mmCIF file of C-alpha atoms in Angstrom:
data_model
loop_
_atom_site.group_PDB
_atom_site.id
_atom_site.type_symbol
_atom_site.label_atom_id
_atom_site.label_comp_id
_atom_site.label_asym_id
_atom_site.label_seq_id
_atom_site.Cartn_x
_atom_site.Cartn_y
_atom_site.Cartn_z
ATOM 1 C CA MET A 268 -19.534 8.186 -16.507
ATOM 2 C CA SER A 269 -16.451 6.756 -15.014
ATOM 3 C CA LYS A 270 -14.727 9.887 -17.690
ATOM 4 C CA ALA A 271 -13.823 13.525 -15.819
ATOM 5 C CA PHE A 272 -15.774 15.715 -17.049
ATOM 6 C CA SER A 273 -15.179 17.821 -20.278
ATOM 7 C CA SER A 274 -17.100 20.793 -20.180
ATOM 8 C CA GLU A 275 -19.868 22.316 -18.110
ATOM 9 C CA VAL A 276 -22.472 21.072 -20.400
ATOM 10 C CA ASP A 277 -20.428 17.145 -20.023
ATOM 11 C CA ALA A 278 -20.739 17.726 -16.229
ATOM 12 C CA GLY A 279 -24.358 18.733 -16.436
ATOM 13 C CA SER A 280 -25.484 15.717 -18.383
ATOM 14 C CA ARG A 281 -23.258 13.753 -16.420
ATOM 15 C CA GLU A 282 -24.402 14.808 -13.302
ATOM 16 C CA GLU A 283 -28.187 14.397 -14.011
ATOM 17 C CA ASN A 284 -27.160 10.478 -15.497
ATOM 18 C CA ALA A 285 -25.728 9.967 -11.697
ATOM 19 C CA SER A 286 -28.766 11.359 -9.900
ATOM 20 C CA GLU A 287 -30.807 9.264 -11.451
ATOM 21 C CA ARG A 288 -28.455 6.268 -10.771
ATOM 22 C CA LYS A 289 -27.518 7.087 -7.459
ATOM 23 C CA SER A 290 -29.390 4.730 -5.759
ATOM 24 C CA GLU A 291 -28.229 1.189 -7.749
ATOM 25 C CA TYR A 292 -24.928 1.014 -6.067
ATOM 26 C CA ASP A 293 -23.919 -2.044 -4.074
ATOM 27 C CA VAL A 294 -20.515 -0.187 -2.762
ATOM 28 C CA ALA A 295 -19.567 3.079 -2.341
ATOM 29 C CA VAL A 296 -15.572 3.201 -2.388
ATOM 30 C CA VAL A 297 -14.054 6.254 -0.676
ATOM 31 C CA GLY A 298 -10.817 6.983 -1.852
ATOM 32 C CA GLY A 299 -9.464 5.552 -4.869
ATOM 33 C CA GLY A 300 -5.939 4.975 -4.034
ATOM 34 C CA LEU A 301 -4.392 1.846 -4.141
ATOM 35 C CA LEU A 302 -6.198 0.265 -1.005
ATOM 36 C CA GLY A 303 -9.311 1.867 -2.196
ATOM 37 C CA SER A 304 -8.553 0.430 -5.936
ATOM 38 C CA ALA A 305 -8.167 -2.699 -4.648
ATOM 39 C CA ILE A 306 -11.045 -3.534 -3.043
ATOM 40 C CA ALA A 307 -13.069 -2.015 -5.430
ATOM 41 C CA TRP A 308 -12.039 -4.392 -8.308
ATOM 42 C CA GLY A 309 -12.339 -6.980 -5.771
ATOM 43 C CA LEU A 310 -15.748 -5.914 -5.273
ATOM 44 C CA GLY A 311 -16.780 -5.190 -9.350
ATOM 45 C CA ARG A 312 -14.755 -9.108 -9.822
ATOM 46 C CA LEU A 313 -17.913 -10.157 -7.746
ATOM 47 C CA GLY A 314 -20.234 -8.746 -9.628
ATOM 48 C CA LYS A 315 -21.422 -5.591 -7.219
ATOM 49 C CA LYS A 316 -22.092 -2.347 -8.575
ATOM 50 C CA VAL A 317 -19.843 0.037 -7.349
ATOM 51 C CA ALA A 318 -18.797 3.709 -7.196
ATOM 52 C CA VAL A 319 -15.480 4.695 -6.534
ATOM 53 C CA LEU A 320 -15.375 8.592 -4.954
ATOM 54 C CA ASP A 321 -11.843 10.312 -5.261
ATOM 55 C CA GLU A 322 -9.830 13.354 -4.677
ATOM 56 C CA GLY A 323 -8.772 12.642 -8.125
ATOM 57 C CA ASP A 324 -4.541 13.352 -8.621
ATOM 58 C CA ILE A 325 -4.677 16.304 -6.577
ATOM 59 C CA THR A 326 -4.661 14.856 -3.736
ATOM 60 C CA LYS A 327 -1.641 13.720 -2.446
ATOM 61 C CA ARG A 328 -1.715 9.232 -2.240
ATOM 62 C CA ALA A 329 0.224 7.566 -0.699
ATOM 63 C CA SER A 330 1.132 5.705 -3.952
ATOM 64 C CA ARG A 331 3.714 8.683 -4.353
ATOM 65 C CA ALA A 332 5.741 7.606 -1.460
ATOM 66 C CA ASN A 333 5.659 3.781 -1.313
ATOM 67 C CA PHE A 334 8.322 1.772 -2.466
ATOM 68 C CA ALA A 335 6.275 -0.765 -4.285
ATOM 69 C CA LEU A 336 7.831 -4.142 -2.095
ATOM 70 C CA VAL A 337 5.694 -7.061 -1.592
ATOM 71 C CA TRP A 338 7.128 -7.372 1.885
ATOM 72 C CA VAL A 339 6.993 -10.338 4.326
ATOM 73 C CA GLN A 340 10.102 -9.723 6.517
ATOM 74 C CA SER A 341 10.010 -8.038 9.888
ATOM 75 C CA LYS A 342 6.379 -6.947 9.731
ATOM 76 C CA GLY A 343 4.629 -8.316 12.901
ATOM 77 C CA LEU A 344 6.642 -7.430 15.920
ATOM 78 C CA GLY A 345 4.075 -6.924 18.182
ATOM 79 C CA MET A 346 0.929 -8.674 16.400
ATOM 80 C CA PRO A 347 1.621 -12.175 15.006
ATOM 81 C CA ALA A 348 -1.537 -11.944 13.598
ATOM 82 C CA TYR A 349 -0.171 -9.523 10.985
ATOM 83 C CA THR A 350 2.334 -11.757 10.265
ATOM 84 C CA VAL A 351 -0.282 -13.770 9.328
ATOM 85 C CA TRP A 352 -2.145 -11.781 7.299
ATOM 86 C CA THR A 353 1.064 -10.675 5.414
ATOM 87 C CA VAL A 354 2.553 -14.050 4.473
ATOM 88 C CA ARG A 355 -1.367 -14.895 3.236
ATOM 89 C CA ALA A 356 -1.054 -11.557 1.086
ATOM 90 C CA SER A 357 1.961 -12.641 -0.382
ATOM 91 C CA GLU A 358 1.002 -16.097 -1.014
ATOM 92 C CA ALA A 359 -1.751 -14.615 -3.389
ATOM 93 C CA TRP A 360 0.324 -11.713 -4.939
ATOM 94 C CA GLY A 361 1.158 -14.143 -8.018
ATOM 95 C CA ARG A 362 -2.918 -14.908 -7.935
ATOM 96 C CA LEU A 363 -3.614 -11.009 -8.388
ATOM 97 C CA ALA A 364 -0.744 -10.288 -10.964
ATOM 98 C CA SER A 365 -2.178 -13.216 -13.115
ATOM 99 C CA GLU A 366 -5.816 -12.656 -13.151
ATOM 100 C CA LEU A 367 -5.163 -8.373 -13.854
ATOM 101 C CA LYS A 368 -2.839 -9.222 -17.090
ATOM 102 C CA GLN A 369 -5.776 -11.746 -17.841
ATOM 103 C CA GLN A 370 -8.293 -8.898 -17.558
ATOM 104 C CA THR A 371 -6.302 -6.028 -18.467
ATOM 105 C CA GLY A 372 -3.356 -7.455 -21.114
ATOM 106 C CA LEU A 373 -1.263 -4.703 -17.931
ATOM 107 C CA ASP A 374 1.965 -7.320 -16.887
ATOM 108 C CA VAL A 375 2.523 -5.431 -13.571
ATOM 109 C CA CYS A 376 6.461 -7.212 -13.647
ATOM 110 C CA LEU A 377 6.158 -8.880 -10.107
ATOM 111 C CA GLN A 378 9.265 -10.460 -9.053
ATOM 112 C CA GLN A 379 9.197 -12.546 -5.936
ATOM 113 C CA ASN A 380 12.185 -14.726 -5.491
ATOM 114 C CA GLY A 381 13.754 -13.135 -2.055
ATOM 115 C CA GLY A 382 14.266 -9.900 -0.887
ATOM 116 C CA PHE A 383 16.883 -8.770 1.694
ATOM 117 C CA HIS A 384 17.610 -6.264 4.834
ATOM 118 C CA LEU A 385 21.221 -5.286 4.291
ATOM 119 C CA THR A 386 23.745 -4.367 7.407
ATOM 120 C CA LEU A 387 26.303 -2.409 7.500
ATOM 121 C CA GLY A 388 28.800 -3.786 10.819
ATOM 122 C CA GLU A 389 28.809 -6.163 13.004
ATOM 123 C CA ASP A 390 26.988 -3.914 15.616
ATOM 124 C CA GLU A 391 23.702 -3.715 12.899
ATOM 125 C CA PHE A 392 24.026 -7.310 12.547
ATOM 126 C CA GLY A 393 23.638 -8.009 15.850
ATOM 127 C CA GLN A 394 20.492 -5.884 16.188
ATOM 128 C CA ARG A 395 19.061 -7.392 13.263
ATOM 129 C CA THR A 396 19.899 -10.893 14.511
ATOM 130 C CA GLU A 397 18.119 -10.294 17.747
ATOM 131 C CA LEU A 398 15.268 -8.350 15.704
ATOM 132 C CA VAL A 399 14.230 -12.251 13.676
ATOM 133 C CA LYS A 400 15.124 -14.243 17.129
ATOM 134 C CA ARG A 401 11.953 -12.040 18.462
ATOM 135 C CA MET A 402 9.874 -12.085 15.532
ATOM 136 C CA HIS A 403 10.523 -16.097 15.357
ATOM 137 C CA ASN A 404 9.375 -16.424 18.988
ATOM 138 C CA GLN A 405 5.953 -14.366 18.875
ATOM 139 C CA ALA A 406 3.543 -17.409 19.638
ATOM 140 C CA GLY A 407 1.458 -17.567 16.540
ATOM 141 C CA ALA A 408 3.349 -15.801 14.173
ATOM 142 C CA ALA A 409 3.567 -17.164 10.808
ATOM 143 C CA ASP A 410 7.054 -18.697 9.645
ATOM 144 C CA TYR A 411 8.348 -16.956 7.194
ATOM 145 C CA LYS A 412 11.332 -18.651 7.066
ATOM 146 C CA MET A 413 13.530 -15.619 7.687
ATOM 147 C CA GLU A 414 16.940 -16.095 8.760
ATOM 148 C CA MET A 415 20.640 -14.306 8.754
ATOM 149 C CA LEU A 416 23.146 -14.811 6.512
ATOM 150 C CA PRO A 417 26.859 -13.520 6.746
ATOM 151 C CA ALA A 418 28.138 -11.173 4.403
ATOM 152 C CA SER A 419 29.714 -14.502 2.567
ATOM 153 C CA GLU A 420 26.266 -16.136 2.113
ATOM 154 C CA VAL A 421 24.780 -12.638 0.865
ATOM 155 C CA LYS A 422 27.110 -12.234 -1.763
ATOM 156 C CA LYS A 423 26.451 -15.826 -3.574
ATOM 157 C CA ALA A 424 23.306 -13.865 -4.093
ATOM 158 C CA LEU A 425 24.988 -10.455 -4.672
ATOM 159 C CA PRO A 426 27.766 -10.162 -5.844
ATOM 160 C CA LEU A 427 28.193 -6.560 -5.911
ATOM 161 C CA ILE A 428 27.888 -6.102 -2.376
ATOM 162 C CA GLY A 429 30.812 -3.731 -0.925
ATOM 163 C CA PRO A 430 33.518 -4.884 1.863
ATOM 164 C CA GLU A 431 31.122 -2.963 4.774
ATOM 165 C CA VAL A 432 27.907 -5.004 4.288
ATOM 166 C CA SER A 433 28.270 -7.417 7.377
ATOM 167 C CA GLY A 434 25.199 -9.448 6.341
ATOM 168 C CA GLY A 435 21.784 -9.451 5.814
ATOM 169 C CA SER A 436 18.420 -11.310 7.105
ATOM 170 C CA TYR A 437 16.564 -13.033 3.851
ATOM 171 C CA CYS A 438 13.234 -14.126 3.264
ATOM 172 C CA PRO A 439 12.085 -16.490 0.269
ATOM 173 C CA LEU A 440 8.430 -14.643 0.534
ATOM 174 C CA ASP A 441 9.329 -10.947 -0.307
ATOM 175 C CA GLY A 442 9.154 -9.594 -3.745
ATOM 176 C CA HIS A 443 8.170 -6.339 -5.963
ATOM 177 C CA VAL A 444 6.275 -5.347 -8.218
ATOM 178 C CA ASN A 445 5.580 -2.236 -10.695
ATOM 179 C CA SER A 446 3.039 -0.678 -8.149
ATOM 180 C CA LEU A 447 2.270 2.312 -10.418
ATOM 181 C CA ARG A 448 1.574 -0.436 -13.439
ATOM 182 C CA THR A 449 -0.216 -2.151 -10.999
ATOM 183 C CA PHE A 450 -2.349 1.071 -9.875
ATOM 184 C CA ARG A 451 -3.148 1.970 -13.623
ATOM 185 C CA ALA A 452 -4.287 -2.198 -14.210
ATOM 186 C CA PHE A 453 -6.708 -1.451 -11.158
ATOM 187 C CA HIS A 454 -8.399 1.261 -12.801
ATOM 188 C CA THR A 455 -8.239 -0.695 -16.423
ATOM 189 C CA GLY A 456 -10.012 -3.685 -14.633
ATOM 190 C CA PHE A 457 -12.771 -0.658 -13.761
ATOM 191 C CA LYS A 458 -14.101 -0.245 -16.771
ATOM 192 C CA ALA A 459 -14.471 -3.764 -17.427
ATOM 193 C CA PHE A 460 -16.382 -4.226 -14.731
ATOM 194 C CA GLY A 461 -18.436 -1.526 -15.054
ATOM 195 C CA ILE A 462 -17.483 -0.004 -12.223
ATOM 196 C CA ASP A 463 -18.138 3.961 -12.100
ATOM 197 C CA TYR A 464 -14.212 6.265 -11.531
ATOM 198 C CA PHE A 465 -15.862 9.740 -10.257
ATOM 199 C CA PRO A 466 -12.355 12.082 -9.766
ATOM 200 C CA GLU A 467 -12.708 15.227 -8.254
ATOM 201 C CA ARG A 468 -15.054 13.742 -6.115
ATOM 202 C CA PRO A 469 -13.798 13.656 -1.770
ATOM 203 C CA VAL A 470 -16.474 13.115 0.142
ATOM 204 C CA SER A 471 -17.592 15.808 2.894
ATOM 205 C CA ALA A 472 -20.335 14.031 4.574
ATOM 206 C CA ILE A 473 -22.201 10.667 5.323
ATOM 207 C CA SER A 474 -25.579 9.632 6.345
ATOM 208 C CA LYS A 475 -28.147 7.293 6.530
ATOM 209 C CA SER A 476 -31.086 6.543 5.872
ATOM 210 C CA GLY A 477 -33.794 4.242 4.667
ATOM 211 C CA GLY A 478 -31.370 1.971 4.831
ATOM 212 C CA GLU A 479 -29.203 3.709 1.986
ATOM 213 C CA PHE A 480 -25.664 6.098 2.935
ATOM 214 C CA ARG A 481 -25.470 8.858 1.584
ATOM 215 C CA LEU A 482 -22.717 10.335 0.517
ATOM 216 C CA THR A 483 -22.279 14.556 -0.305
ATOM 217 C CA THR A 484 -19.613 15.692 -2.356
ATOM 218 C CA PRO A 485 -18.955 18.995 -4.343
ATOM 219 C CA ARG A 486 -20.644 17.383 -7.401
ATOM 220 C CA GLY A 487 -23.677 15.976 -6.192
ATOM 221 C CA GLU A 488 -25.224 13.398 -3.288
ATOM 222 C CA LEU A 489 -24.061 9.276 -4.265
ATOM 223 C CA ARG A 490 -26.161 6.926 -2.013
ATOM 224 C CA ALA A 491 -25.001 3.007 -1.798
ATOM 225 C CA ALA A 492 -25.765 0.134 -0.019
ATOM 226 C CA LYS A 493 -22.751 -0.329 1.645
ATOM 227 C CA ILE A 494 -20.070 1.980 1.881
ATOM 228 C CA VAL A 495 -15.835 1.092 2.767
ATOM 229 C CA LEU A 496 -13.946 4.094 3.822
ATOM 230 C CA ALA A 497 -10.591 3.058 2.428
ATOM 231 C CA ALA A 498 -9.547 7.506 1.965
ATOM 232 C CA GLY A 499 -6.000 6.909 3.912
ATOM 233 C CA ASN A 500 -5.227 9.903 6.494
ATOM 234 C CA ALA A 501 -8.584 11.371 5.600
ATOM 235 C CA ASN A 502 -10.547 7.853 7.395
ATOM 236 C CA GLN A 503 -9.665 9.645 10.223
ATOM 237 C CA THR A 504 -12.210 12.307 9.576
ATOM 238 C CA LEU A 505 -14.368 10.338 7.728
ATOM 239 C CA ALA A 506 -15.090 6.950 10.411
ATOM 240 C CA PRO A 507 -16.627 8.934 13.111
ATOM 241 C CA MET A 508 -19.438 9.735 10.446
ATOM 242 C CA VAL A 509 -20.352 6.172 10.466
ATOM 243 C CA GLY A 510 -19.861 5.421 14.177
ATOM 244 C CA LEU A 511 -16.168 4.364 13.184
ATOM 245 C CA TYR A 512 -12.662 5.099 14.496
ATOM 246 C CA ALA A 513 -9.569 5.196 12.264
ATOM 247 C CA PRO A 514 -6.642 7.278 14.766
ATOM 248 C CA MET A 515 -3.525 7.534 12.260
ATOM 249 C CA GLY A 516 0.015 8.984 12.321
ATOM 250 C CA PRO A 517 1.366 9.366 8.884
ATOM 251 C CA THR A 518 4.370 10.445 8.218
ATOM 252 C CA ARG A 519 6.568 11.664 5.320
ATOM 253 C CA GLY A 520 8.878 9.469 3.543
ATOM 254 C CA GLN A 521 11.341 10.201 0.636
ATOM 255 C CA ILE A 522 12.792 8.501 -2.374
ATOM 256 C CA VAL A 523 15.902 8.909 -4.945
ATOM 257 C CA VAL A 524 15.937 6.989 -8.097
ATOM 258 C CA THR A 525 18.590 7.068 -10.450
ATOM 259 C CA GLU A 526 19.442 6.659 -14.403
ATOM 260 C CA ARG A 527 19.046 3.326 -15.896
ATOM 261 C CA THR A 528 21.959 0.810 -15.330
ATOM 262 C CA MET A 529 22.728 -2.732 -15.944
ATOM 263 C CA PRO A 530 20.873 -5.062 -14.259
ATOM 264 C CA PHE A 531 22.625 -5.879 -10.704
ATOM 265 C CA LEU A 532 19.765 -6.514 -7.913
ATOM 266 C CA PRO A 533 18.083 -9.231 -8.690
ATOM 267 C CA HIS A 534 16.821 -9.236 -5.145
ATOM 268 C CA PRO A 535 14.972 -6.122 -3.449
ATOM 269 C CA LEU A 536 16.218 -4.690 -0.448
ATOM 270 C CA THR A 537 13.925 -3.580 2.487
ATOM 271 C CA THR A 538 15.133 0.416 1.240
ATOM 272 C CA ILE A 539 16.855 -0.441 -2.263
ATOM 273 C CA ARG A 540 15.388 -2.126 -5.468
ATOM 274 C CA GLN A 541 16.372 -2.427 -9.211
ATOM 275 C CA THR A 542 12.755 -1.442 -11.247
ATOM 276 C CA ASP A 543 11.917 -3.624 -14.008
ATOM 277 C CA GLU A 544 13.070 -0.583 -16.473
ATOM 278 C CA GLY A 545 16.583 -0.688 -14.952
ATOM 279 C CA THR A 546 16.362 2.642 -12.801
ATOM 280 C CA VAL A 547 17.711 2.077 -9.209
ATOM 281 C CA MET A 548 14.933 3.494 -6.392
ATOM 282 C CA ILE A 549 15.859 4.299 -2.921
ATOM 283 C CA GLY A 550 13.867 5.178 -0.126
ATOM 284 C CA ASP A 551 15.361 4.963 3.728
ATOM 285 C CA SER A 552 13.216 8.120 5.247
ATOM 286 C CA LYS A 553 10.194 8.321 7.934
ATOM 287 C CA GLU A 554 9.774 11.989 9.004
ATOM 288 C CA ASP A 555 7.390 13.141 11.689
ATOM 289 C CA GLU A 556 6.089 15.724 8.909
ATOM 290 C CA LEU A 557 2.963 16.271 6.552
ATOM 291 C CA ASP A 558 4.528 18.795 4.554
ATOM 292 C CA ASP A 559 5.216 16.846 0.690
ATOM 293 C CA ARG A 560 6.309 20.096 -0.976
ATOM 294 C CA ALA A 561 9.869 20.484 -0.279
ATOM 295 C CA LEU A 562 12.594 17.918 0.379
ATOM 296 C CA LYS A 563 15.161 17.322 2.540
ATOM 297 C CA HIS A 564 18.390 16.919 0.771
ATOM 298 C CA SER A 565 20.382 15.834 4.242
ATOM 299 C CA ILE A 566 18.223 12.928 4.402
ATOM 300 C CA SER A 567 18.365 12.344 0.983
ATOM 301 C CA ALA A 568 22.534 12.213 1.716
ATOM 302 C CA VAL A 569 22.237 10.100 4.316
ATOM 303 C CA MET A 570 20.544 7.916 2.376
ATOM 304 C CA THR A 571 22.233 7.748 -1.005
ATOM 305 C CA ASP A 572 25.529 7.763 1.344
ATOM 306 C CA ARG A 573 23.956 3.514 2.827
ATOM 307 C CA ALA A 574 23.110 2.612 -0.620
ATOM 308 C CA GLN A 575 26.439 3.216 -2.272
ATOM 309 C CA ARG A 576 27.829 1.894 1.032
ATOM 310 C CA MET A 577 26.345 -1.743 0.007
ATOM 311 C CA PHE A 578 26.818 -0.987 -3.594
ATOM 312 C CA PRO A 579 30.171 0.622 -4.651
ATOM 313 C CA HIS A 580 28.755 0.663 -8.286
ATOM 314 C CA LEU A 581 26.102 2.970 -7.489
ATOM 315 C CA SER A 582 28.620 5.966 -6.926
ATOM 316 C CA ARG A 583 28.781 6.041 -10.556
ATOM 317 C CA LEU A 584 24.881 7.245 -10.755
ATOM 318 C CA ASN A 585 23.799 10.466 -11.783
ATOM 319 C CA VAL A 586 20.391 10.629 -9.983
ATOM 320 C CA VAL A 587 17.092 12.022 -12.491
ATOM 321 C CA ARG A 588 14.211 12.177 -10.027
ATOM 322 C CA SER A 589 13.588 12.606 -6.081
ATOM 323 C CA TRP A 590 10.416 13.461 -4.448
ATOM 324 C CA ALA A 591 9.016 13.636 -0.953
ATOM 325 C CA GLY A 592 5.122 11.846 -0.500
ATOM 326 C CA ILE A 593 3.143 11.819 2.813
ATOM 327 C CA ARG A 594 2.541 8.090 4.396
ATOM 328 C CA VAL A 595 -0.639 6.306 4.860
ATOM 329 C CA MET A 596 0.058 4.889 8.806
ATOM 330 C CA PRO A 597 -2.337 3.974 11.290
ATOM 331 C CA GLN A 598 -1.148 5.424 15.055
ATOM 332 C CA ASP A 599 -0.044 1.829 15.798
ATOM 333 C CA GLY A 600 1.702 1.120 12.326
ATOM 334 C CA PHE A 601 -1.425 -1.893 12.077
ATOM 335 C CA PRO A 602 -3.541 -2.239 9.626
ATOM 336 C CA ILE A 603 -7.038 -1.138 10.984
ATOM 337 C CA TYR A 604 -10.195 -3.386 8.957
ATOM 338 C CA ASP A 605 -13.417 -2.199 10.860
ATOM 339 C CA GLN A 606 -17.271 -2.241 10.593
ATOM 340 C CA SER A 607 -20.285 -0.216 11.805
ATOM 341 C CA GLU A 608 -22.329 -1.302 14.624
ATOM 342 C CA THR A 609 -24.496 1.470 14.564
ATOM 343 C CA HIS A 610 -24.146 1.914 10.708
ATOM 344 C CA PRO A 611 -24.864 -1.468 9.123
ATOM 345 C CA GLY A 612 -22.597 -1.451 5.844
ATOM 346 C CA ALA A 613 -19.754 0.677 6.785
ATOM 347 C CA PHE A 614 -16.788 -0.651 6.728
ATOM 348 C CA VAL A 615 -13.218 1.125 6.911
ATOM 349 C CA ALA A 616 -9.576 -0.001 5.801
ATOM 350 C CA CYS A 617 -6.405 1.568 6.632
ATOM 351 C CA CYS A 618 -2.886 0.367 5.992
ATOM 352 C CA HIS A 619 0.450 1.796 5.634
ATOM 353 C CA SER A 620 1.225 -1.590 3.403
ATOM 354 C CA GLY A 621 -1.386 -1.248 -0.105
ATOM 355 C CA VAL A 622 0.844 -2.625 -2.076
ATOM 356 C CA THR A 623 1.776 -5.980 -0.237
ATOM 357 C CA LEU A 624 -1.497 -6.204 1.010
ATOM 358 C CA ALA A 625 -3.208 -5.791 -2.429
ATOM 359 C CA SER A 626 -4.397 -9.382 -2.615
ATOM 360 C CA ASN A 627 -5.702 -9.927 -0.145
ATOM 361 C CA HIS A 628 -7.892 -7.039 -0.242
ATOM 362 C CA ALA A 629 -8.519 -7.645 -3.602
ATOM 363 C CA PHE A 630 -9.636 -11.106 -2.839
ATOM 364 C CA GLU A 631 -10.296 -11.583 1.343
ATOM 365 C CA ILE A 632 -11.311 -7.915 2.617
ATOM 366 C CA ALA A 633 -13.277 -7.109 -0.717
ATOM 367 C CA GLY A 634 -15.394 -10.908 0.115
ATOM 368 C CA MET A 635 -16.168 -9.646 3.152
ATOM 369 C CA VAL A 636 -17.623 -6.598 2.283
ATOM 370 C CA ALA A 637 -19.541 -8.207 -0.450
ATOM 371 C CA GLN A 638 -21.372 -10.381 2.283
ATOM 372 C CA GLY A 639 -21.922 -7.875 4.636
ATOM 373 C CA ALA A 640 -19.304 -9.134 7.328
ATOM 374 C CA LEU A 641 -15.722 -9.099 8.333
ATOM 375 C CA GLU A 642 -14.475 -12.626 9.208
ATOM 376 C CA PRO A 643 -14.521 -12.219 13.142
ATOM 377 C CA GLU A 644 -10.776 -13.438 13.156
ATOM 378 C CA LEU A 645 -10.041 -9.975 11.220
ATOM 379 C CA VAL A 646 -12.478 -7.895 13.663
ATOM 380 C CA GLY A 647 -10.384 -9.928 16.590
ATOM 381 C CA ALA A 648 -6.942 -8.725 15.425
ATOM 382 C CA PHE A 649 -7.829 -5.283 13.638
ATOM 383 C CA SER A 650 -10.302 -3.694 14.994
ATOM 384 C CA ALA A 651 -9.756 0.260 16.262
ATOM 385 C CA SER A 652 -10.953 -1.022 19.257
ATOM 386 C CA ARG A 653 -7.946 -2.171 20.256
ATOM 387 C CA PHE A 654 -6.854 1.354 20.569
ATOM 388 C CA GLY A 655 -8.886 2.390 23.659
ATOM 389 C CA GLY A 656 -10.352 5.869 23.222
ATOM 390 C CA ALA A 657 -7.191 7.038 22.138
ATOM 391 C CA GLY A 658 -4.983 5.322 20.397
ATOM 392 C CA VAL A 659 -1.472 5.085 21.074
ATOM 393 C CA ALA A 660 1.724 5.963 18.775
ATOM 394 C CA ASN A 661 4.445 3.675 17.877
ATOM 395 C CA ASN A 662 4.764 2.575 14.078
ATOM 396 C CA SER A 663 5.586 -0.587 15.613
ATOM 397 C CA GLY A 664 4.288 -2.068 12.885
ATOM 398 C CA TYR A 665 6.161 -0.055 10.570
#
């Protein structure tokens, strides 16, 4: 039942089977991207009978625009609880990578030896220094040891930096992974846990009757005792169906990938990383539009120019691929985790940092959903009630 339907006969047969079993799910996760997959995998790990309802590969996944960073530094300015949550995720990522490899045999290539945010010129260095001070001075924030380093110290770790690099910030908890392989590992794990994955099943309506949630899809109705809305920007439409609120402010981002080159970047940067396959990813844009069908080459030019100024070596490489993608973004940039008072058993999860927070979603959020309630500290910090009735839009948690 977890495979796509190969023919009309198979489709009818599988629909009949699904109909017979539709009341058997402990949890239905709406959204099969990285966020929903991590939660579903975590629930399967706990022995829950799980169904994942997904639009399939035709959807505009945020996974297309992610930069595969496990990133801590500079996150949480204005919300100290987010610094604590992010550090918690970073510290659990090694465990997640280990369990995925043990279960599926897939190495997600986690590299977590610290990351840099480089600055060009003294003005940028001063601005970054001020940001680091503000982060450290937040009451209740986690101490993630972010520090400013001059160019001479940065050069010891990144010897190929260019002369314009004035220094930068460094955080030992930062790293990166192969995010596509992580996504594949979660879905491979679905099979081992008996999780049913249903592609081409966007949810159009949700109701609750007789203690069950009923989810309407183009291929029929599915029922579950609990539901988790993890459908990215679509949560804004789905959440009100179960008495929840998910104000979103999605943005567009562009990514450029070069040909393979010699290993030269032993630490990931905020905007540049060398993958385990040797290519270089450059991603340094945030646009307030939702059309990802065409690239803005002027933006790509600015991104690649900055990258070459940081590492002149890049000017000799060919670009092999570039694309745009829509990113999931709650209106203030910080995660939303909530549970419904009017529809007990309904949960919503929204976040921009689906890679960084994957470990928390797999181990922490899944566990809370299985138990039927979010931790009070989590609801207190990340509930959408912080928006009041209308929400705000400053993206300060980006």
